[in-house]
Amino acid sequence: DQQVKQNSPSLSVQEGRISILNCDYTNSMFDYFLWYKKYPAEGPTFLISISSIKDKNEDGRFTVFLNKSAKHLSLHIVPSQPGDSAVYFCAAISSGTYKYIFGTGTRLKVLA
Amino acid sequence: NAGVTQTPKFQVLKTGQSMTLQCAQDMNHEYMSWYRQDPGMGLRLIHYSVGAGITDQGEVPNGYNVSRSTTEDFPLRLLSAAPSQTSVYFCASSYRDGRDTEAFFGQGTRLTVV
């Protein structure tokens, strides 16, 4: 039973265009969502997060949108840069807990 | 500030051997966890701890043991290595402050069981 799903294993985008990475979840108890970025041979690093009481959070080129009724979140990267090429994981956590549940990841390739 | 330190970075084991993957954090976080990353499977939780002396199982705990005697250290033990345990292992520590939370990951240990 996969509670957090990233249905696109890979995505290719031209440099300067928008990258949109999607994530769906099934557990309505999740109250905080995070995106992590992972380069080869490195550990995942935190990118951006959003609380369930918000529907949007921005940090520079990165924006996360949350649609609670659809149990869907997305990460927008504008403009995309070659250095953004990495695997992106979404993660969710329930209120009062410490357990992160991760999706399977989406490999983003930004073409120069 | 080192963050989360994992050792070793690489390891090759023979089937049936045992070993311990080390993890240490210097951020005084209560919560620590171990994940394995396999192609197409994302990051799957093996074991976690919410404080010294307290551990619990995650999604894929079989074949692994953990203990948490100090806040800083959270070692992962493979009791009798199997080829199915070939994977990349990540240790993480995190905080929770109301709704706010973030997990910090180590660099990973690439384990091959032959």
PDB file of C-alpha atoms in Angstrom:
ATOM      1  CA  ASP A   1       0.000   0.000   0.000  1.00  0.00           C
ATOM      2  CA  GLN A   2       1.883   3.005  -1.295  1.00  0.00           C
ATOM      3  CA  GLN A   3       0.688   6.087   0.542  1.00  0.00           C
ATOM      4  CA  VAL A   4       2.793   8.538  -1.468  1.00  0.00           C
ATOM      5  CA  LYS A   5       3.034   8.107  -5.225  1.00  0.00           C
ATOM      6  CA  GLN A   6       5.096   9.753  -7.898  1.00  0.00           C
ATOM      7  CA  ASN A   7       3.707   8.327 -11.115  1.00  0.00           C
ATOM      8  CA  SER A   8       6.295   9.827 -13.464  1.00  0.00           C
ATOM      9  CA  PRO A   9       9.648   8.049 -13.135  1.00  0.00           C
ATOM     10  CA  SER A  10      11.341  10.597 -15.387  1.00  0.00           C
ATOM     11  CA  LEU A  11      10.900  14.024 -16.939  1.00  0.00           C
ATOM     12  CA  SER A  12      12.938  15.967 -19.498  1.00  0.00           C
ATOM     13  CA  VAL A  13      12.658  19.739 -19.833  1.00  0.00           C
ATOM     14  CA  GLN A  14      14.491  22.362 -21.850  1.00  0.00           C
ATOM     15  CA  GLU A  15      16.635  24.832 -19.957  1.00  0.00           C
ATOM     16  CA  GLY A  16      14.666  27.970 -19.111  1.00  0.00           C
ATOM     17  CA  ARG A  17      11.274  26.263 -19.268  1.00  0.00           C
ATOM     18  CA  ILE A  18       9.085  25.188 -16.375  1.00  0.00           C
ATOM     19  CA  SER A  19       9.491  21.787 -14.715  1.00  0.00           C
ATOM     20  CA  ILE A  20       6.418  20.362 -12.984  1.00  0.00           C
ATOM     21  CA  LEU A  21       6.824  17.344 -10.756  1.00  0.00           C
ATOM     22  CA  ASN A  22       3.732  15.686  -9.319  1.00  0.00           C
ATOM     23  CA  CYS A  23       2.969  13.696  -6.208  1.00  0.00           C
ATOM     24  CA  ASP A  24      -0.247  12.053  -4.988  1.00  0.00           C
ATOM     25  CA  TYR A  25      -1.039  10.755  -1.529  1.00  0.00           C
ATOM     26  CA  THR A  26      -3.773   8.668   0.027  1.00  0.00           C
ATOM     27  CA  ASN A  27      -3.523   9.321   3.764  1.00  0.00           C
ATOM     28  CA  SER A  28      -5.661  12.274   4.871  1.00  0.00           C
ATOM     29  CA  MET A  29      -3.733  12.392   8.176  1.00  0.00           C
ATOM     30  CA  PHE A  30      -0.637  13.795   6.463  1.00  0.00           C
ATOM     31  CA  ASP A  31      -0.181  17.384   7.632  1.00  0.00           C
ATOM     32  CA  TYR A  32       3.212  18.332   6.212  1.00  0.00           C
ATOM     33  CA  PHE A  33       4.796  17.685   2.855  1.00  0.00           C
ATOM     34  CA  LEU A  34       8.390  18.056   1.709  1.00  0.00           C
ATOM     35  CA  TRP A  35      10.400  17.825  -1.481  1.00  0.00           C
ATOM     36  CA  TYR A  36      13.928  16.453  -1.474  1.00  0.00           C
ATOM     37  CA  LYS A  37      16.503  16.561  -4.228  1.00  0.00           C
ATOM     38  CA  LYS A  38      19.101  13.860  -4.714  1.00  0.00           C
ATOM     39  CA  TYR A  39      22.229  13.873  -6.811  1.00  0.00           C
ATOM     40  CA  PRO A  40      24.058  10.595  -7.594  1.00  0.00           C
ATOM     41  CA  ALA A  41      26.279   9.318  -4.776  1.00  0.00           C
ATOM     42  CA  GLU A  42      24.906  11.894  -2.342  1.00  0.00           C
ATOM     43  CA  GLY A  43      22.233  11.885   0.328  1.00  0.00           C
ATOM     44  CA  PRO A  44      18.873  13.579  -0.310  1.00  0.00           C
ATOM     45  CA  THR A  45      18.801  17.273   0.555  1.00  0.00           C
ATOM     46  CA  PHE A  46      15.793  19.311   1.588  1.00  0.00           C
ATOM     47  CA  LEU A  47      14.357  21.592  -1.058  1.00  0.00           C
ATOM     48  CA  ILE A  48      11.016  23.033   0.025  1.00  0.00           C
ATOM     49  CA  SER A  49       8.046  22.134   2.210  1.00  0.00           C
ATOM     50  CA  ILE A  50       4.413  23.013   2.763  1.00  0.00           C
ATOM     51  CA  SER A  51       2.038  22.684   5.669  1.00  0.00           C
ATOM     52  CA  SER A  52      -1.451  21.296   5.096  1.00  0.00           C
ATOM     53  CA  ILE A  53      -2.910  24.627   6.217  1.00  0.00           C
ATOM     54  CA  LYS A  54      -1.436  26.314   3.135  1.00  0.00           C
ATOM     55  CA  ASP A  55      -1.955  25.747  -0.558  1.00  0.00           C
ATOM     56  CA  LYS A  56       1.230  27.344  -1.863  1.00  0.00           C
ATOM     57  CA  ASN A  57       4.795  27.967  -0.744  1.00  0.00           C
ATOM     58  CA  GLU A  58       7.507  29.718  -2.738  1.00  0.00           C
ATOM     59  CA  ASP A  59      11.258  29.814  -2.382  1.00  0.00           C
ATOM     60  CA  GLY A  60      13.056  31.484  -5.244  1.00  0.00           C
ATOM     61  CA  ARG A  61      12.635  29.386  -8.387  1.00  0.00           C
ATOM     62  CA  PHE A  62      10.779  26.664  -6.502  1.00  0.00           C
ATOM     63  CA  THR A  63       7.057  26.665  -5.707  1.00  0.00           C
ATOM     64  CA  VAL A  64       5.074  23.866  -4.140  1.00  0.00           C
ATOM     65  CA  PHE A  65       1.310  23.691  -4.566  1.00  0.00           C
ATOM     66  CA  LEU A  66      -0.990  21.602  -2.397  1.00  0.00           C
ATOM     67  CA  ASN A  67      -4.511  20.546  -3.384  1.00  0.00           C
ATOM     68  CA  LYS A  68      -5.911  18.812  -0.319  1.00  0.00           C
ATOM     69  CA  SER A  69      -9.236  17.860  -1.868  1.00  0.00           C
ATOM     70  CA  ALA A  70      -7.400  16.028  -4.659  1.00  0.00           C
ATOM     71  CA  LYS A  71      -4.651  14.783  -2.308  1.00  0.00           C
ATOM     72  CA  HIS A  72      -2.135  16.104  -4.783  1.00  0.00           C
ATOM     73  CA  LEU A  73       0.952  18.276  -4.602  1.00  0.00           C
ATOM     74  CA  SER A  74       3.246  19.564  -7.264  1.00  0.00           C
ATOM     75  CA  LEU A  75       6.662  21.171  -7.436  1.00  0.00           C
ATOM     76  CA  HIS A  76       7.240  23.889 -10.022  1.00  0.00           C
ATOM     77  CA  ILE A  77      10.750  24.936 -10.999  1.00  0.00           C
ATOM     78  CA  VAL A  78      10.956  28.132 -13.035  1.00  0.00           C
ATOM     79  CA  PRO A  79      13.204  28.646 -14.898  1.00  0.00           C
ATOM     80  CA  SER A  80      14.745  25.190 -15.019  1.00  0.00           C
ATOM     81  CA  GLN A  81      18.535  25.003 -15.056  1.00  0.00           C
ATOM     82  CA  PRO A  82      20.895  22.143 -15.970  1.00  0.00           C
ATOM     83  CA  GLY A  83      22.017  22.000 -12.321  1.00  0.00           C
ATOM     84  CA  ASP A  84      18.451  21.043 -11.388  1.00  0.00           C
ATOM     85  CA  SER A  85      18.958  17.655 -13.043  1.00  0.00           C
ATOM     86  CA  ALA A  86      18.516  15.193 -10.168  1.00  0.00           C
ATOM     87  CA  VAL A  87      16.034  12.783  -8.641  1.00  0.00           C
ATOM     88  CA  TYR A  88      13.232  14.488  -6.729  1.00  0.00           C
ATOM     89  CA  PHE A  89      11.391  12.774  -3.909  1.00  0.00           C
ATOM     90  CA  CYS A  90       8.215  13.984  -2.288  1.00  0.00           C
ATOM     91  CA  ALA A  91       7.611  13.025   1.316  1.00  0.00           C
ATOM     92  CA  ALA A  92       4.716  13.296   3.737  1.00  0.00           C
ATOM     93  CA  ILE A  93       4.388  13.136   7.491  1.00  0.00           C
ATOM     94  CA  SER A  94       1.374  12.787   9.771  1.00  0.00           C
ATOM     95  CA  SER A  95       0.445  15.075  12.612  1.00  0.00           C
ATOM     96  CA  GLY A  96       2.252  14.245  15.857  1.00  0.00           C
ATOM     97  CA  THR A  97       4.545  11.674  14.262  1.00  0.00           C
ATOM     98  CA  TYR A  98       8.111  11.615  13.034  1.00  0.00           C
ATOM     99  CA  LYS A  99       7.709   9.045  10.270  1.00  0.00           C
ATOM    100  CA  TYR A 100       8.426  10.364   6.791  1.00  0.00           C
ATOM    101  CA  ILE A 101       6.806   8.441   3.948  1.00  0.00           C
ATOM    102  CA  PHE A 102       8.594   8.930   0.641  1.00  0.00           C
ATOM    103  CA  GLY A 103       7.468   8.546  -2.937  1.00  0.00           C
ATOM    104  CA  THR A 104       9.445   6.557  -5.501  1.00  0.00           C
ATOM    105  CA  GLY A 105      11.080   9.625  -7.027  1.00  0.00           C
ATOM    106  CA  THR A 106      11.109  11.410 -10.380  1.00  0.00           C
ATOM    107  CA  ARG A 107      14.334  11.808 -12.332  1.00  0.00           C
ATOM    108  CA  LEU A 108      14.454  15.294 -13.848  1.00  0.00           C
ATOM    109  CA  LYS A 109      16.755  16.019 -16.726  1.00  0.00           C
ATOM    110  CA  VAL A 110      17.153  19.640 -17.795  1.00  0.00           C
ATOM    111  CA  LEU A 111      18.517  19.879 -21.312  1.00  0.00           C
ATOM    112  CA  ALA A 112      20.883  22.724 -22.161  1.00  0.00           C
TER     113      ALA A 112
ATOM    114  CA  ASN B   1      28.905  21.216  12.043  1.00  0.00           C
ATOM    115  CA  ALA B   2      29.056  17.755  10.460  1.00  0.00           C
ATOM    116  CA  GLY B   3      25.296  17.022  10.378  1.00  0.00           C
ATOM    117  CA  VAL B   4      24.725  13.296   9.777  1.00  0.00           C
ATOM    118  CA  THR B   5      27.784  11.105   9.295  1.00  0.00           C
ATOM    119  CA  GLN B   6      27.576   7.579   7.930  1.00  0.00           C
ATOM    120  CA  THR B   7      30.345   5.020   7.761  1.00  0.00           C
ATOM    121  CA  PRO B   8      31.463   3.171   5.741  1.00  0.00           C
ATOM    122  CA  LYS B   9      30.659   4.690   2.336  1.00  0.00           C
ATOM    123  CA  PHE B  10      31.081   1.368   0.519  1.00  0.00           C
ATOM    124  CA  GLN B  11      31.012  -2.235   1.703  1.00  0.00           C
ATOM    125  CA  VAL B  12      31.056  -5.642   0.079  1.00  0.00           C
ATOM    126  CA  LEU B  13      29.859  -8.575   2.171  1.00  0.00           C
ATOM    127  CA  LYS B  14      29.600 -12.276   1.568  1.00  0.00           C
ATOM    128  CA  THR B  15      26.253 -13.953   2.124  1.00  0.00           C
ATOM    129  CA  GLY B  16      25.876 -14.819   5.790  1.00  0.00           C
ATOM    130  CA  GLN B  17      28.320 -12.235   7.101  1.00  0.00           C
ATOM    131  CA  SER B  18      27.218  -9.664   9.645  1.00  0.00           C
ATOM    132  CA  MET B  19      28.136  -6.010   9.878  1.00  0.00           C
ATOM    133  CA  THR B  20      27.118  -2.715  11.420  1.00  0.00           C
ATOM    134  CA  LEU B  21      26.462   0.486   9.538  1.00  0.00           C
ATOM    135  CA  GLN B  22      27.307   3.467  11.680  1.00  0.00           C
ATOM    136  CA  CYS B  23      25.333   6.708  11.875  1.00  0.00           C
ATOM    137  CA  ALA B  24      26.018   9.735  14.045  1.00  0.00           C
ATOM    138  CA  GLN B  25      24.407  13.166  14.208  1.00  0.00           C
ATOM    139  CA  ASP B  26      25.492  16.297  16.028  1.00  0.00           C
ATOM    140  CA  MET B  27      22.267  18.306  15.803  1.00  0.00           C
ATOM    141  CA  ASN B  28      20.705  16.932  19.014  1.00  0.00           C
ATOM    142  CA  HIS B  29      17.704  15.629  17.075  1.00  0.00           C
ATOM    143  CA  GLU B  30      15.422  13.194  18.849  1.00  0.00           C
ATOM    144  CA  TYR B  31      14.305  11.340  15.763  1.00  0.00           C
ATOM    145  CA  MET B  32      16.630   9.152  13.699  1.00  0.00           C
ATOM    146  CA  SER B  33      15.841   6.672  10.972  1.00  0.00           C
ATOM    147  CA  TRP B  34      17.320   4.281   8.447  1.00  0.00           C
ATOM    148  CA  TYR B  35      16.163   3.999   4.840  1.00  0.00           C
ATOM    149  CA  ARG B  36      17.162   1.861   1.930  1.00  0.00           C
ATOM    150  CA  GLN B  37      17.001   3.064  -1.651  1.00  0.00           C
ATOM    151  CA  ASP B  38      16.399   0.594  -4.440  1.00  0.00           C
ATOM    152  CA  PRO B  39      15.675   1.308  -8.118  1.00  0.00           C
ATOM    153  CA  GLY B  40      12.000   2.112  -8.646  1.00  0.00           C
ATOM    154  CA  MET B  41      11.236   1.726  -4.936  1.00  0.00           C
ATOM    155  CA  GLY B  42      12.116   5.131  -3.567  1.00  0.00           C
ATOM    156  CA  LEU B  43      13.249   5.454   0.036  1.00  0.00           C
ATOM    157  CA  ARG B  44      11.820   2.760   2.275  1.00  0.00           C
ATOM    158  CA  LEU B  45      11.931   3.044   6.043  1.00  0.00           C
ATOM    159  CA  ILE B  46      13.750   0.198   7.800  1.00  0.00           C
ATOM    160  CA  HIS B  47      13.789   1.227  11.475  1.00  0.00           C
ATOM    161  CA  TYR B  48      13.407   4.451  13.367  1.00  0.00           C
ATOM    162  CA  SER B  49      13.935   5.866  16.830  1.00  0.00           C
ATOM    163  CA  VAL B  50      12.151   8.699  18.619  1.00  0.00           C
ATOM    164  CA  GLY B  51      14.783   9.009  21.327  1.00  0.00           C
ATOM    165  CA  ALA B  52      17.494   7.184  23.242  1.00  0.00           C
ATOM    166  CA  GLY B  53      16.278   3.739  24.237  1.00  0.00           C
ATOM    167  CA  ILE B  54      13.249   3.822  21.930  1.00  0.00           C
ATOM    168  CA  THR B  55      13.182   2.112  18.529  1.00  0.00           C
ATOM    169  CA  ASP B  56      10.475   0.780  16.245  1.00  0.00           C
ATOM    170  CA  GLN B  57      10.091  -0.989  12.927  1.00  0.00           C
ATOM    171  CA  GLY B  58       9.454   0.685   9.620  1.00  0.00           C
ATOM    172  CA  GLU B  59       8.218  -0.787   6.340  1.00  0.00           C
ATOM    173  CA  VAL B  60      11.058  -3.258   5.685  1.00  0.00           C
ATOM    174  CA  PRO B  61      12.642  -4.274   9.043  1.00  0.00           C
ATOM    175  CA  ASN B  62      13.371  -7.968   8.410  1.00  0.00           C
ATOM    176  CA  GLY B  63      17.052  -8.864   8.590  1.00  0.00           C
ATOM    177  CA  TYR B  64      18.038  -5.669  10.400  1.00  0.00           C
ATOM    178  CA  ASN B  65      18.481  -4.692  14.041  1.00  0.00           C
ATOM    179  CA  VAL B  66      18.918  -1.288  15.616  1.00  0.00           C
ATOM    180  CA  SER B  67      19.612   0.180  19.028  1.00  0.00           C
ATOM    181  CA  ARG B  68      19.763   3.746  20.316  1.00  0.00           C
ATOM    182  CA  SER B  69      21.884   4.071  23.434  1.00  0.00           C
ATOM    183  CA  THR B  70      22.672   7.777  22.917  1.00  0.00           C
ATOM    184  CA  THR B  71      20.971  10.692  21.188  1.00  0.00           C
ATOM    185  CA  GLU B  72      23.863  10.960  18.744  1.00  0.00           C
ATOM    186  CA  ASP B  73      24.273   7.389  17.468  1.00  0.00           C
ATOM    187  CA  PHE B  74      21.924   5.021  15.665  1.00  0.00           C
ATOM    188  CA  PRO B  75      23.737   1.958  14.244  1.00  0.00           C
ATOM    189  CA  LEU B  76      22.073  -0.486  11.855  1.00  0.00           C
ATOM    190  CA  ARG B  77      23.074  -4.145  12.137  1.00  0.00           C
ATOM    191  CA  LEU B  78      22.773  -6.727   9.420  1.00  0.00           C
ATOM    192  CA  LEU B  79      22.619 -10.048  11.226  1.00  0.00           C
ATOM    193  CA  SER B  80      23.232 -12.441   8.299  1.00  0.00           C
ATOM    194  CA  ALA B  81      23.633 -10.614   5.019  1.00  0.00           C
ATOM    195  CA  ALA B  82      21.614 -11.731   1.992  1.00  0.00           C
ATOM    196  CA  PRO B  83      21.871 -10.635  -1.666  1.00  0.00           C
ATOM    197  CA  SER B  84      18.429  -9.009  -1.279  1.00  0.00           C
ATOM    198  CA  GLN B  85      20.051  -6.545   1.111  1.00  0.00           C
ATOM    199  CA  THR B  86      22.217  -5.127  -1.652  1.00  0.00           C
ATOM    200  CA  SER B  87      21.152  -1.510  -1.631  1.00  0.00           C
ATOM    201  CA  VAL B  88      22.097   2.043  -0.757  1.00  0.00           C
ATOM    202  CA  TYR B  89      21.397   2.830   2.884  1.00  0.00           C
ATOM    203  CA  PHE B  90      20.680   6.294   4.224  1.00  0.00           C
ATOM    204  CA  CYS B  91      20.525   7.439   7.794  1.00  0.00           C
ATOM    205  CA  ALA B  92      18.527  10.555   8.654  1.00  0.00           C
ATOM    206  CA  SER B  93      17.893  12.674  11.696  1.00  0.00           C
ATOM    207  CA  SER B  94      15.039  15.123  12.038  1.00  0.00           C
ATOM    208  CA  TYR B  95      13.240  17.523  14.308  1.00  0.00           C
ATOM    209  CA  ARG B  96       9.571  18.287  14.708  1.00  0.00           C
ATOM    210  CA  ASP B  97       8.458  21.708  15.935  1.00  0.00           C
ATOM    211  CA  GLY B  98       4.687  21.850  15.688  1.00  0.00           C
ATOM    212  CA  ARG B  99       3.941  21.311  12.006  1.00  0.00           C
ATOM    213  CA  ASP B 100       7.457  22.289  10.950  1.00  0.00           C
ATOM    214  CA  THR B 101       9.899  19.482  10.317  1.00  0.00           C
ATOM    215  CA  GLU B 102      12.936  18.643   8.256  1.00  0.00           C
ATOM    216  CA  ALA B 103      15.033  15.511   7.873  1.00  0.00           C
ATOM    217  CA  PHE B 104      18.768  15.650   7.297  1.00  0.00           C
ATOM    218  CA  PHE B 105      20.398  12.761   5.501  1.00  0.00           C
ATOM    219  CA  GLY B 106      23.851  11.253   5.555  1.00  0.00           C
ATOM    220  CA  GLN B 107      25.834  10.588   2.388  1.00  0.00           C
ATOM    221  CA  GLY B 108      24.790   6.970   2.213  1.00  0.00           C
ATOM    222  CA  THR B 109      26.405   3.539   2.391  1.00  0.00           C
ATOM    223  CA  ARG B 110      26.471   1.456  -0.776  1.00  0.00           C
ATOM    224  CA  LEU B 111      26.303  -2.185   0.276  1.00  0.00           C
ATOM    225  CA  THR B 112      26.810  -5.143  -2.023  1.00  0.00           C
ATOM    226  CA  VAL B 113      26.148  -8.675  -0.801  1.00  0.00           C
ATOM    227  CA  VAL B 114      27.657 -11.400  -2.963  1.00  0.00           C
TER     228      VAL B 114
END
